[in-house]
Coordinates of C-alpha atoms in Angstrom, one line a residue:
X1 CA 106.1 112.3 -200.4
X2 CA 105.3 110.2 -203.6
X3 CA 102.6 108.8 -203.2
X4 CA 102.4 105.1 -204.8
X5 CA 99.5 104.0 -206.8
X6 CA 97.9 101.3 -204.3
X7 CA 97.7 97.4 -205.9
X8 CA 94.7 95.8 -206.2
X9 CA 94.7 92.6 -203.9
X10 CA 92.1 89.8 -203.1
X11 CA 92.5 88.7 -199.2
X12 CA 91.5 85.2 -197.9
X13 CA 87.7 84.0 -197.5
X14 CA 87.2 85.7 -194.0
X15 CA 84.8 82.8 -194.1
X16 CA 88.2 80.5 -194.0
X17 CA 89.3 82.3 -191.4
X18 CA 89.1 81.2 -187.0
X19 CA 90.3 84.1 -186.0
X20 CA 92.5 86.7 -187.6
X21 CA 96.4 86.4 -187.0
X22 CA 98.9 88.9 -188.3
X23 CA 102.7 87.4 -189.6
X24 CA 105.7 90.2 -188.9
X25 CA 108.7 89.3 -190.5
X26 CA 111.8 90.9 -188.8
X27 CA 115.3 90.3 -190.4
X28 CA 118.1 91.4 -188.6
X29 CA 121.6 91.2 -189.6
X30 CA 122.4 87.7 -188.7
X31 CA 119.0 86.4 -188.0
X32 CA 115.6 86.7 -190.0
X33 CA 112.8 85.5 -188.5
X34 CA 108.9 85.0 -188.7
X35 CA 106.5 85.7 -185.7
X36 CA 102.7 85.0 -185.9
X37 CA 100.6 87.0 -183.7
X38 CA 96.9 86.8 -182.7
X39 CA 94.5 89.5 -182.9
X40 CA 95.3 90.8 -179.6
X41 CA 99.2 91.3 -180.1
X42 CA 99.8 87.5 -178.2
X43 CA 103.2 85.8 -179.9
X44 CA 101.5 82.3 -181.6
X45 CA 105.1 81.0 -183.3
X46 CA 108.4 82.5 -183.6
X47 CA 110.7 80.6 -186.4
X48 CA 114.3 82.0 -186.8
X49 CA 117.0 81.6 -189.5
X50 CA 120.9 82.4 -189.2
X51 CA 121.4 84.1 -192.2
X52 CA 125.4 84.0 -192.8
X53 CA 127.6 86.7 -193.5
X54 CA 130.3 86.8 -196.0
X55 CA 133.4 89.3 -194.8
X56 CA 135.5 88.9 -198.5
X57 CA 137.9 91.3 -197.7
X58 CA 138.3 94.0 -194.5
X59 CA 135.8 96.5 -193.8
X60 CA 133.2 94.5 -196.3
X61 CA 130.1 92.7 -194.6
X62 CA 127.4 91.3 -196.9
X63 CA 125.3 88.3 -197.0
X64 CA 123.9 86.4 -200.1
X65 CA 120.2 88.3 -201.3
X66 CA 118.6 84.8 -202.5
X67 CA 119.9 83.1 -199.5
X68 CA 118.3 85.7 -197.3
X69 CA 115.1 85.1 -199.0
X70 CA 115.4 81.1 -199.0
X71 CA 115.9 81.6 -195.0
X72 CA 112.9 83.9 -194.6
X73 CA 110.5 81.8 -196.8
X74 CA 111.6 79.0 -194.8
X75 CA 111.0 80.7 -191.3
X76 CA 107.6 81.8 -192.6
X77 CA 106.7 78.0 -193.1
X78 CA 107.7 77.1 -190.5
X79 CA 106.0 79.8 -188.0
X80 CA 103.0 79.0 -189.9
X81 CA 103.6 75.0 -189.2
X82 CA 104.2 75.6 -185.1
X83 CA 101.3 78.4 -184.7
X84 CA 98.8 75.5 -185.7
X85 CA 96.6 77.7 -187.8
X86 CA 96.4 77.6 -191.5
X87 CA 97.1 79.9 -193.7
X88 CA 94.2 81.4 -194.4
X89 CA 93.9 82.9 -191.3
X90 CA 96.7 85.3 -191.6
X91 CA 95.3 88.8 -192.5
X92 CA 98.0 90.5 -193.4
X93 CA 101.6 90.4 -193.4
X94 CA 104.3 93.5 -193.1
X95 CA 108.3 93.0 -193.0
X96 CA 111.1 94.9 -191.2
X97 CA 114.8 94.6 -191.4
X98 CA 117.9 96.6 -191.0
X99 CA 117.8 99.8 -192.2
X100 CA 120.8 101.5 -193.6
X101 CA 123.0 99.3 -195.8
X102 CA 122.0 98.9 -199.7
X103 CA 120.4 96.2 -202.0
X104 CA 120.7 96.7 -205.3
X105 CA 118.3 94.6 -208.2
X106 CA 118.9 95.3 -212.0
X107 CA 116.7 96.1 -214.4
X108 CA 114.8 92.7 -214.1
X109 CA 114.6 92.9 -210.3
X110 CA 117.1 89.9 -210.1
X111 CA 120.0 91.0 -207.1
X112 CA 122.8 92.9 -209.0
X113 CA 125.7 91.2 -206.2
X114 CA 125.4 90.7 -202.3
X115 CA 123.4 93.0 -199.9
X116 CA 125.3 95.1 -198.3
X117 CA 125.1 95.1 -194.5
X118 CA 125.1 98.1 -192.2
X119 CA 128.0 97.1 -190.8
X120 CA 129.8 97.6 -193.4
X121 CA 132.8 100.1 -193.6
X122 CA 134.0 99.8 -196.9
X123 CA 133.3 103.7 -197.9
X124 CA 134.9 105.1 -194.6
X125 CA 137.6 106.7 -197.2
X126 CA 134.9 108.3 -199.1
X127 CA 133.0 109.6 -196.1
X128 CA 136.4 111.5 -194.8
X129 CA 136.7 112.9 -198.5
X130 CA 133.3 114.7 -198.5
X131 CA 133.9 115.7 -195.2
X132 CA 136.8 117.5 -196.3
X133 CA 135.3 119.0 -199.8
X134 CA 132.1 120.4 -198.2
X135 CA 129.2 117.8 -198.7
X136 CA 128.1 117.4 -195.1
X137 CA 126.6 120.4 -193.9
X138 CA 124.4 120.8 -197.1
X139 CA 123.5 117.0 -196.5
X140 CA 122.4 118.0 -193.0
X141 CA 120.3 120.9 -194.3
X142 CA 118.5 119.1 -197.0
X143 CA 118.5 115.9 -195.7
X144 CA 118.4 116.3 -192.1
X145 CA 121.5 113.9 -191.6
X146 CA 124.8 114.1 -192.4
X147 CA 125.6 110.8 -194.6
X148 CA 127.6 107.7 -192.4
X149 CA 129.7 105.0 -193.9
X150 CA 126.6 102.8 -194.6
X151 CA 124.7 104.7 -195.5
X152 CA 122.9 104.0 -198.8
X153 CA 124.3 107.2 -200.3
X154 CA 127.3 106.7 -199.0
X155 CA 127.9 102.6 -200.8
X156 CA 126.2 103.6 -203.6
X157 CA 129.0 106.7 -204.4
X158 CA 131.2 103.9 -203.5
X159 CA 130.0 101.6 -205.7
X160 CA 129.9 104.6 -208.6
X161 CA 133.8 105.3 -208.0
X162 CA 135.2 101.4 -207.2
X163 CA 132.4 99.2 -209.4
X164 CA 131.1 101.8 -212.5
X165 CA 130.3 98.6 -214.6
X166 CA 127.5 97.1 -211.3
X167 CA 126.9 101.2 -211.2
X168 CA 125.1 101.7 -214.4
X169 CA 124.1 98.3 -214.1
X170 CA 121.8 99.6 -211.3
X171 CA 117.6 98.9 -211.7
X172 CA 116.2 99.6 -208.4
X173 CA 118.1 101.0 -205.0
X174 CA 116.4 98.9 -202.0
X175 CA 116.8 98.1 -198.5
X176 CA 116.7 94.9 -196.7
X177 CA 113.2 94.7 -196.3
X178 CA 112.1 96.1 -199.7
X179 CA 114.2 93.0 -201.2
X180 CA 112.0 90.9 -199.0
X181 CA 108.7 92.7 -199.7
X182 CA 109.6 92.1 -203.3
X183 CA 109.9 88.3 -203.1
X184 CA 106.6 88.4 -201.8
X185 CA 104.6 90.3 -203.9
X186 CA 107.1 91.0 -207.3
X187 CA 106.0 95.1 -206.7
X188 CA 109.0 97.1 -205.9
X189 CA 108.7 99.6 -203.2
X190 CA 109.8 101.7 -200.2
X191 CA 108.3 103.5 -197.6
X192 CA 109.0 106.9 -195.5
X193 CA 111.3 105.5 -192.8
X194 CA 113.5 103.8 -195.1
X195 CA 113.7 106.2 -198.1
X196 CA 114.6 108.8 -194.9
X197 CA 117.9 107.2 -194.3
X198 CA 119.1 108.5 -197.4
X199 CA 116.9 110.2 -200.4
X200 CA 114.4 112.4 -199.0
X201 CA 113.9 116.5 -198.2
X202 CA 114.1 116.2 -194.2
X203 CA 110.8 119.5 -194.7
X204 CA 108.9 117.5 -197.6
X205 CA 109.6 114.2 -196.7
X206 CA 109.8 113.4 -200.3
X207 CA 112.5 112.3 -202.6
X208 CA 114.9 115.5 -203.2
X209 CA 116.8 115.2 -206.2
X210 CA 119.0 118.0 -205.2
X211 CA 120.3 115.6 -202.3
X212 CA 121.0 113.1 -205.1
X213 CA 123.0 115.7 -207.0
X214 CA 124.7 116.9 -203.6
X215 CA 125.7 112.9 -203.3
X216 CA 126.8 112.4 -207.6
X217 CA 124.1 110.1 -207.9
X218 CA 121.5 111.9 -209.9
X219 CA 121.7 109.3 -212.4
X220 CA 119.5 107.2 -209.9
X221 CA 116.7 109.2 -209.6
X222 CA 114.8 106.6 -211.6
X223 CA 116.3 103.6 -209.5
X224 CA 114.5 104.7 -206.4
X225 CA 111.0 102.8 -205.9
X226 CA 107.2 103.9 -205.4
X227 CA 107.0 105.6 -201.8
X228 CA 104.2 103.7 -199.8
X229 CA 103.1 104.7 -196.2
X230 CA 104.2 102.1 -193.7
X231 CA 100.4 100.8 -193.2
X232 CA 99.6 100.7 -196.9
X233 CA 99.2 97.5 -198.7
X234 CA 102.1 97.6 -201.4
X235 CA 101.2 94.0 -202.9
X236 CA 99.7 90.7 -202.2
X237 CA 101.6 87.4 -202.1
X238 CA 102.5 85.7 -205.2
X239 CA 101.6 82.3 -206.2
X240 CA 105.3 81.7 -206.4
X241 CA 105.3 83.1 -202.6
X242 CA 103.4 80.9 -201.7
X243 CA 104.7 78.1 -202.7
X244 CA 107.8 79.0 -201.4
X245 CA 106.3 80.1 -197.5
X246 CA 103.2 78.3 -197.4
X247 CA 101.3 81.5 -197.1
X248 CA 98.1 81.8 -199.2
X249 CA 98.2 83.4 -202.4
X250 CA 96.8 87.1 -202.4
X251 CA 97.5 87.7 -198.8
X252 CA 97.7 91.7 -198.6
X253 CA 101.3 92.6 -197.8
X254 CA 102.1 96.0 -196.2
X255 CA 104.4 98.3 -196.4
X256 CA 106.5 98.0 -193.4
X257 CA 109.3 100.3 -191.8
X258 CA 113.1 100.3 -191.0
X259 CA 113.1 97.8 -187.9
X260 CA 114.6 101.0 -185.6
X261 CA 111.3 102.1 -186.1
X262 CA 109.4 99.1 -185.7
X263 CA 111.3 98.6 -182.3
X264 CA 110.4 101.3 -180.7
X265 CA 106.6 101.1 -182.1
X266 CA 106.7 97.6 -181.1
X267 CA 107.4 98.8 -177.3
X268 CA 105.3 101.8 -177.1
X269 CA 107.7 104.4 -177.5
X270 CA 107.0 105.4 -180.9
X271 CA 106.3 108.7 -179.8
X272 CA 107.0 112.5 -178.9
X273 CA 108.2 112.8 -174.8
X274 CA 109.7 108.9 -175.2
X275 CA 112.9 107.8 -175.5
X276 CA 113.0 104.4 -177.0
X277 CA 116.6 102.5 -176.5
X278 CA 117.3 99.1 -178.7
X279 CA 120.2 97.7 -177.5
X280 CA 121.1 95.6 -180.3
X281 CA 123.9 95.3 -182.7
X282 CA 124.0 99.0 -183.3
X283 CA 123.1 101.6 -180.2
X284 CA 119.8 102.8 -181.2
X285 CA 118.3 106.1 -179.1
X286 CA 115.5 107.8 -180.3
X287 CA 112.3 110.1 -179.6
X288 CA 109.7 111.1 -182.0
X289 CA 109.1 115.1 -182.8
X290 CA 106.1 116.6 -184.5
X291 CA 108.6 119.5 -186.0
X292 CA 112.5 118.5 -187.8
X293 CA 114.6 119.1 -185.4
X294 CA 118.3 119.1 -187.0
X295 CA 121.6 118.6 -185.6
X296 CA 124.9 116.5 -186.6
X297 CA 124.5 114.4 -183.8
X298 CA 121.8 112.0 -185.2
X299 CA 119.5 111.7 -187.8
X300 CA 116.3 113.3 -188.3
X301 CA 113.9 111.1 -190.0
X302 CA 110.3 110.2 -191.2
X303 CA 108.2 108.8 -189.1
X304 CA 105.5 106.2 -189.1
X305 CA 103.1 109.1 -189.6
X306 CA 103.6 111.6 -192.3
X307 CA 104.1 114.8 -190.6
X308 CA 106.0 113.3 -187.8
X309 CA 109.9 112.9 -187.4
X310 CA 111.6 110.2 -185.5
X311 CA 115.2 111.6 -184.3
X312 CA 117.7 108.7 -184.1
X313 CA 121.4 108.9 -182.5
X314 CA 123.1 105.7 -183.3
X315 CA 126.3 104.2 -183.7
X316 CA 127.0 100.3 -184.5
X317 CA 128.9 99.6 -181.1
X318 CA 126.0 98.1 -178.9
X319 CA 125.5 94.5 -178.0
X320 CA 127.5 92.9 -181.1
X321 CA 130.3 93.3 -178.8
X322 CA 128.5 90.9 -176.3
X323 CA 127.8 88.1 -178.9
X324 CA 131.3 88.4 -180.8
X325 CA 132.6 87.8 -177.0
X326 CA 130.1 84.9 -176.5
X327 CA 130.8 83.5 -180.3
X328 CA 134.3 84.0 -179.9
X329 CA 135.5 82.6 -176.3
X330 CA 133.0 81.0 -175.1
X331 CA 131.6 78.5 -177.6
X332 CA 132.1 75.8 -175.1
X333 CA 130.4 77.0 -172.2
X334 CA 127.2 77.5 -175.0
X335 CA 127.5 73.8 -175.4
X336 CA 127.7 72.4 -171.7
X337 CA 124.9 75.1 -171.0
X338 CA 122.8 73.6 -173.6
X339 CA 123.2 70.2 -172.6
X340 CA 122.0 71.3 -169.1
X341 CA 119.0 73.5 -170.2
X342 CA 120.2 76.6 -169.9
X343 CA 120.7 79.2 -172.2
X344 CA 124.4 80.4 -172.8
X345 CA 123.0 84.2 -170.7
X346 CA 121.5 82.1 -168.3
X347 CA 124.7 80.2 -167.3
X348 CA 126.9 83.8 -167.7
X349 CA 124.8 85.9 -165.5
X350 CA 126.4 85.2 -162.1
X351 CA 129.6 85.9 -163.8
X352 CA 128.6 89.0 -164.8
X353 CA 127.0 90.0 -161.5
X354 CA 130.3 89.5 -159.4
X355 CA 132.0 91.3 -162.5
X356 CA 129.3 94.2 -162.3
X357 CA 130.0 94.4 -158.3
X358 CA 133.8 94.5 -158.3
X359 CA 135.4 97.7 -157.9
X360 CA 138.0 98.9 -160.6
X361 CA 137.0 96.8 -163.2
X362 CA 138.5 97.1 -166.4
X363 CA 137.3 99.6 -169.2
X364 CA 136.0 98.3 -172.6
X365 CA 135.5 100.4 -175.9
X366 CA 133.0 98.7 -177.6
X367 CA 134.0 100.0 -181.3
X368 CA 134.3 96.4 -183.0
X369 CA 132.2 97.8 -186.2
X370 CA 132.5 101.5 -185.6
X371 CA 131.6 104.2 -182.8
X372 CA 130.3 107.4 -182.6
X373 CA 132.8 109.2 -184.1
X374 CA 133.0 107.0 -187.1
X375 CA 134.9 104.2 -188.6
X376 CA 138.2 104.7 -187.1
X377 CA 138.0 103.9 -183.8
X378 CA 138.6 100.6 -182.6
X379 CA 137.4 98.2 -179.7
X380 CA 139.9 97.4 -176.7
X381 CA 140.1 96.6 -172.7
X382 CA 142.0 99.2 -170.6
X383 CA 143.2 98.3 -167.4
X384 CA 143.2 94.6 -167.6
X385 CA 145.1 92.6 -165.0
X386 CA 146.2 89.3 -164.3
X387 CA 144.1 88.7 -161.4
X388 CA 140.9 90.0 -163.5
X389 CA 138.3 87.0 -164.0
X390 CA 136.0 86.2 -167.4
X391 CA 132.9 88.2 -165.7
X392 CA 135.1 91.2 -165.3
X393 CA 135.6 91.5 -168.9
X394 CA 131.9 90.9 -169.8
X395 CA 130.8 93.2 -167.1
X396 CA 133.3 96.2 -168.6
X397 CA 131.8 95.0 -172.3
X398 CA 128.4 95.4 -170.9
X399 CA 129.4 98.5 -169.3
X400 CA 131.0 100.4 -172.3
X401 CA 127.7 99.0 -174.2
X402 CA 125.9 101.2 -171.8
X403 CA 128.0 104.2 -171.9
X404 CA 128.3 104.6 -175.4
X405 CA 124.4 104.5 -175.8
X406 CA 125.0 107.7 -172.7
X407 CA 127.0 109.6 -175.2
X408 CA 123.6 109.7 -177.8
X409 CA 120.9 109.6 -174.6
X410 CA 122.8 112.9 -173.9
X411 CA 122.6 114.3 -176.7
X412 CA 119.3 113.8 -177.7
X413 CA 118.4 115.4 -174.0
X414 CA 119.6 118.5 -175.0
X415 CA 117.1 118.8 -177.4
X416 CA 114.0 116.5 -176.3
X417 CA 112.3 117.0 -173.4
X418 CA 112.1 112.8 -172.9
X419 CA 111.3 111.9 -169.3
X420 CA 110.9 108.9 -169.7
X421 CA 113.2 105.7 -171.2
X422 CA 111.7 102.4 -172.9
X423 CA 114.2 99.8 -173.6
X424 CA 114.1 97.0 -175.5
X425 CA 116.8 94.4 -177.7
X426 CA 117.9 90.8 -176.5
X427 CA 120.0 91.7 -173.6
X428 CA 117.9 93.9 -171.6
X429 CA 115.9 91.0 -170.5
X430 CA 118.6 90.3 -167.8
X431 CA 117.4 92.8 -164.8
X432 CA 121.3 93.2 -164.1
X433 CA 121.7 95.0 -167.7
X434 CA 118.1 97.0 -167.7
X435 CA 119.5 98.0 -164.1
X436 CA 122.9 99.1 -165.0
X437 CA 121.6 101.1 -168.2
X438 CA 118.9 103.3 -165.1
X439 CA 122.3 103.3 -163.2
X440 CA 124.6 104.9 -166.1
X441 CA 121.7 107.1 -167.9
X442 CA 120.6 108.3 -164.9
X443 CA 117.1 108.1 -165.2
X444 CA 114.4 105.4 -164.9
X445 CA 114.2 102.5 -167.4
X446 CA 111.3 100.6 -168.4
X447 CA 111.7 97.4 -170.0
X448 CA 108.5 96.1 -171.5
X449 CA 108.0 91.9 -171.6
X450 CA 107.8 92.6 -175.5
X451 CA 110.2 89.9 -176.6
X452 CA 109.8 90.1 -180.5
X453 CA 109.7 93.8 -180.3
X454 CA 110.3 94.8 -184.1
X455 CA 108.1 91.9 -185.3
X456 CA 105.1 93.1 -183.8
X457 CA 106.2 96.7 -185.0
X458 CA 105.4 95.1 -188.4
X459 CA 102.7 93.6 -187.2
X460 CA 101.2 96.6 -186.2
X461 CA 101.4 98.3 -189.6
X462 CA 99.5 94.8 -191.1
X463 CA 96.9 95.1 -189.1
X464 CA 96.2 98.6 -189.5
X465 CA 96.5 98.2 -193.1
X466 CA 93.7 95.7 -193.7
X467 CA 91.6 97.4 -190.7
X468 CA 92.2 95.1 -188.0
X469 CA 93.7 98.1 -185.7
X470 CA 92.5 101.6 -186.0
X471 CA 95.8 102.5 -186.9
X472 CA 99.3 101.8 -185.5
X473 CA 98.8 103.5 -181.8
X474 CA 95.9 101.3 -181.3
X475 CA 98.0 98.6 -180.0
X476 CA 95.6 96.1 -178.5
X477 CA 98.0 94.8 -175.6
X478 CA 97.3 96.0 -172.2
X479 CA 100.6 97.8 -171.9
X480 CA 100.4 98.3 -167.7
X481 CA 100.6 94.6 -167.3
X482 CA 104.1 94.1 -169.5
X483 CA 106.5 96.4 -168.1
X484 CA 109.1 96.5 -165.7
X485 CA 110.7 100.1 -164.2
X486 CA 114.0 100.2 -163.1
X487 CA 115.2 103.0 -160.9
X488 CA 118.5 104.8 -160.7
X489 CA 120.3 103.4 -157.5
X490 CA 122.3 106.5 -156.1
X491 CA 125.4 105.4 -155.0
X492 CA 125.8 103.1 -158.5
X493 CA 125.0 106.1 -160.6
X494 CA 127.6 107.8 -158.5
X495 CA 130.3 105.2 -159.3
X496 CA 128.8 105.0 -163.2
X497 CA 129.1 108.8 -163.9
X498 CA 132.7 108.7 -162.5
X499 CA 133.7 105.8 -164.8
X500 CA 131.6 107.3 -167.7
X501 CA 133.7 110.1 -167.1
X502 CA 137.2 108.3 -167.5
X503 CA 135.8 106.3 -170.3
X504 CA 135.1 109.3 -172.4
X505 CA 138.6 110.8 -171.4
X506 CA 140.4 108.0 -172.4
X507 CA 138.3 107.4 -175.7
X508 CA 139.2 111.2 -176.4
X509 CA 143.1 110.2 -175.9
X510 CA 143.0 107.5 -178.1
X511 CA 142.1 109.1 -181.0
X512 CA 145.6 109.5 -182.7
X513 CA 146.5 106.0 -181.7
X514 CA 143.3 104.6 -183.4
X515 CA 144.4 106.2 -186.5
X516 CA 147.8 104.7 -186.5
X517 CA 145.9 101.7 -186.0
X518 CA 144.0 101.9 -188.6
X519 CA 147.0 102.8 -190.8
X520 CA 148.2 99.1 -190.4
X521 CA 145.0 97.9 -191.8
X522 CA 144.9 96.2 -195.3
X523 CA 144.6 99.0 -197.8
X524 CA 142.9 96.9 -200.3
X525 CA 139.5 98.6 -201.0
X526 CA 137.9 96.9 -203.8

């Protein structure tokens, strides 16, 4: 790995300072947020910011770079404003984000066009072409992946062959959180779990420029940044910062880590014998090794440690397809349900227990942004009748959620001796869901009552940076106390691996017919 000379930074008067508090900022891809925590891992102020999404044309999902740094800066002031603590007593701050996807800055660090998302499937034509002319299997040797369609490889050969002129144009390749880190402190960086997703020797765990050669990109060898360790402190906040956030100036910044990572670090299973679920916009499913072990299946990564490899299967069909359902039919029922106090889940659930309960419910594909098997595939009911009710078809969504996260939990089994499953993202609060996901996998599932999972991933890394943490195992929370296990009920698990069963068999039909499908789609790719 490169290693990054380390800035000099000048932290607040610890004689300021009550007591030490730690600021993690997570940014999804619809929602960034900023979550203060104290010392001992407790949440003080949570401030989130819809962060919108721009779909120009089919297959294309970006979102505004400056925007997404207005929105942050203002969540920041305002966790800082609810935690009722000043400024100076946060020690440290680290960000996470999406990983995958691409952010591009020229030559002055200014953005050079929107980020792109990574649900983005723009490149899906390019990604079939080097899987026809022999570039995956090398990619998987060297790389330890084979490249998907957003990946940053993959956009950035895209951007090369569709936009030469923003191409060569091209100052510094980043990912979401390395923009963010940037606005902060004006150094530009990148750390092992994010440069993994794309750049690095899977053995070294170091930029390999033969993999940028491999991709047609060795032009960019000098775009990619300084490669920090995740607990390192890669700047300090800006004066300019700080106006914008509230933060003090010369608060030490770390590093930070893809929020995949951060997830499962956040929930205690950021380690080897784990398997850490996040059940959020893309199916996440992953266990930590201490030697690369490769296979097309998923990805095998960096780590939070160097030396360490954190082996993801994932595929962007998780619970998107739950909120496009919620956004998209039932905006009226999220209105009367606020109006009564409840939250939008809260009022659903019922519905979704007598739909989880019913025999022969319909299936649901949940392939709105992608699947396993790539871009091609599409989302759809099966067996949908008349008589069905609005909980059967969220129970079948939640149910194909649960099954498609199988087909990687599978996998990964063959390989990883994981006894045990941690699961985390937004919808596995509901017991139903954490109960039907230890019903369909099989195995028992632990939910921990981590609720800002990622954020105090990040957090983790701050603290260990500036030596408030031993280093980023030495979570202070009393882990025992905060977690649920959910056990496999045998006759549902019965029922679930028949269904599983059909599911697969009728996603394995459709193949052809998601092709022609896809055929019908706007051509238009630039």
């Amino acid at each position: 790995m490169t290693d990054a000379p380390l800035p000099s930074f000048a932290p607040p008067d610890p004689r300021e300072q009550r007591m030490p508090s730690l600021l993690g900022i997570d940014s999804g891809l619809t929602v960034t947020k900023a979550v203060i925590f104290d010392e001992c891992g407790r949440s003080l102020a949570v401030s989130r910011e819809r962060v919108p999404q721009s779909l120009p044309r089919a297959h294309h999902v970006e979102r505004d770079m400056d925007e997404l740094w207005r929105a942050t800066a203002r969540a920041i002031r305002e966790a800082i404003r609810q935690s009722g603590r000043g400024a100076a007593d946060i020690a440290a701050v680290a960000p996470t984000a999406h990983g995958d996807g691409l952010y591009l800055v020229d030559r002055t660090a200014s953005p050079l066009g929107p980020g792109i998302l990574s649900l983005d499937s723009r490149a899906r034509l390019l990604l079939r072409e080097w899987q026809n002319t022999g570039v995956m299997e090398p990619a998987l040797k060297i790389s330890g992946q084979q490249p998907h369609v957003a990946a940053p490889s993959t956009l950035l050969a895209w951007i090369r062959d569709h936009h030469p002129e923003r191409y060569t144009r091209i100052g510094h390749v980043l990912g979401c959180k390395d923009w963010l880190r940037l606005c902060l402190t004006g150094e530009l960086g990148m750390d092992r779990t994010e440069a993994s997703t794309a750049f690095t020797d899977v053995s070294t765990q170091s930029y390999s420029s033969e993999l940028l050669e491999l991709f047609g990109l060795g032009a960019l060898q000098r775009a990619l940044p300084p490669m920090y360790e995740p607990v390192a402190i890669s700047g300090q906040v800006t004066a300019a910062a700080a106006a914008a956030t509230g933060l003090l100036a010369g608060t030490p910044v770390a590093a930070g880590l893809h929020d995949v990572t951060a997830s499962a670090l956040g929930i205690g299973a950021h380690a080897p014998d784990i398997l850490g679920i996040v059940a959020g916009t893309y199916s996440i499913n992953e266990v930590v090794s201490n030697t690369p072990v490769i296979d097309s299946r998923w990805f095998c990564r960096g780590a939070v440690r160097p030396g360490q490899w954190n082996n993801m299967a994932i595929s962007p069909a998780s619970a998107t397809n739950y909120d496009w359902f919620i956004d998209t039919l039932c905006a009226s029922d999220r209105d009367a349900a606020a109006a009564s106090g409840l939250s939008i889940h809260e009022q659903l659930s019922p519905e979704i227990a007598a739909g989880l309960a019913r025999p022969a419910s319909p299936f649901y594909h949940p392939y709105l942004y992608g699947s396993p098997d790539g871009a091609i595939a599409s989302a759809g009911f099966l067996g949908l009748r008349g008589w069905h009710q609005r909980g059967d078809m969220l129970a079948a969504i939640l149910e194909g959620i649960a099954f498609n996260h199988r087909v990687h939990v599978d996998a990964l089994r063959e390989a990883f001796p994981a006894t045990e499953i941690y699961l985390t993202g937004g919808i596995s609060r509901n017991p139903l869901i954490a109960q039907l996901f230890s019903d369909v996998l099989g195995l028992p599932v632990t939910v921990t009552d981590t609720e800002e999972a990622a954020a105090w991933g990040a957090a983790l890394c701050a603290g260990a940076a500036v030596g408030l943490f031993k280093d980023v195992a030495a979570d202070p929370r009393v882990m025992s106390g905060m977690r649920t296990k959910f056990w496999p009920d045998p006759q549902a698990r019965a029922v679930r691996d028949e269904r599983y069963k059909l599911h697969q068999q009728i996603a394995h039909h459709l193949r052809s017919d998601w092709e022609a499908l896809s055929a019908l789609e706007p051509s238009k790719q630039l």
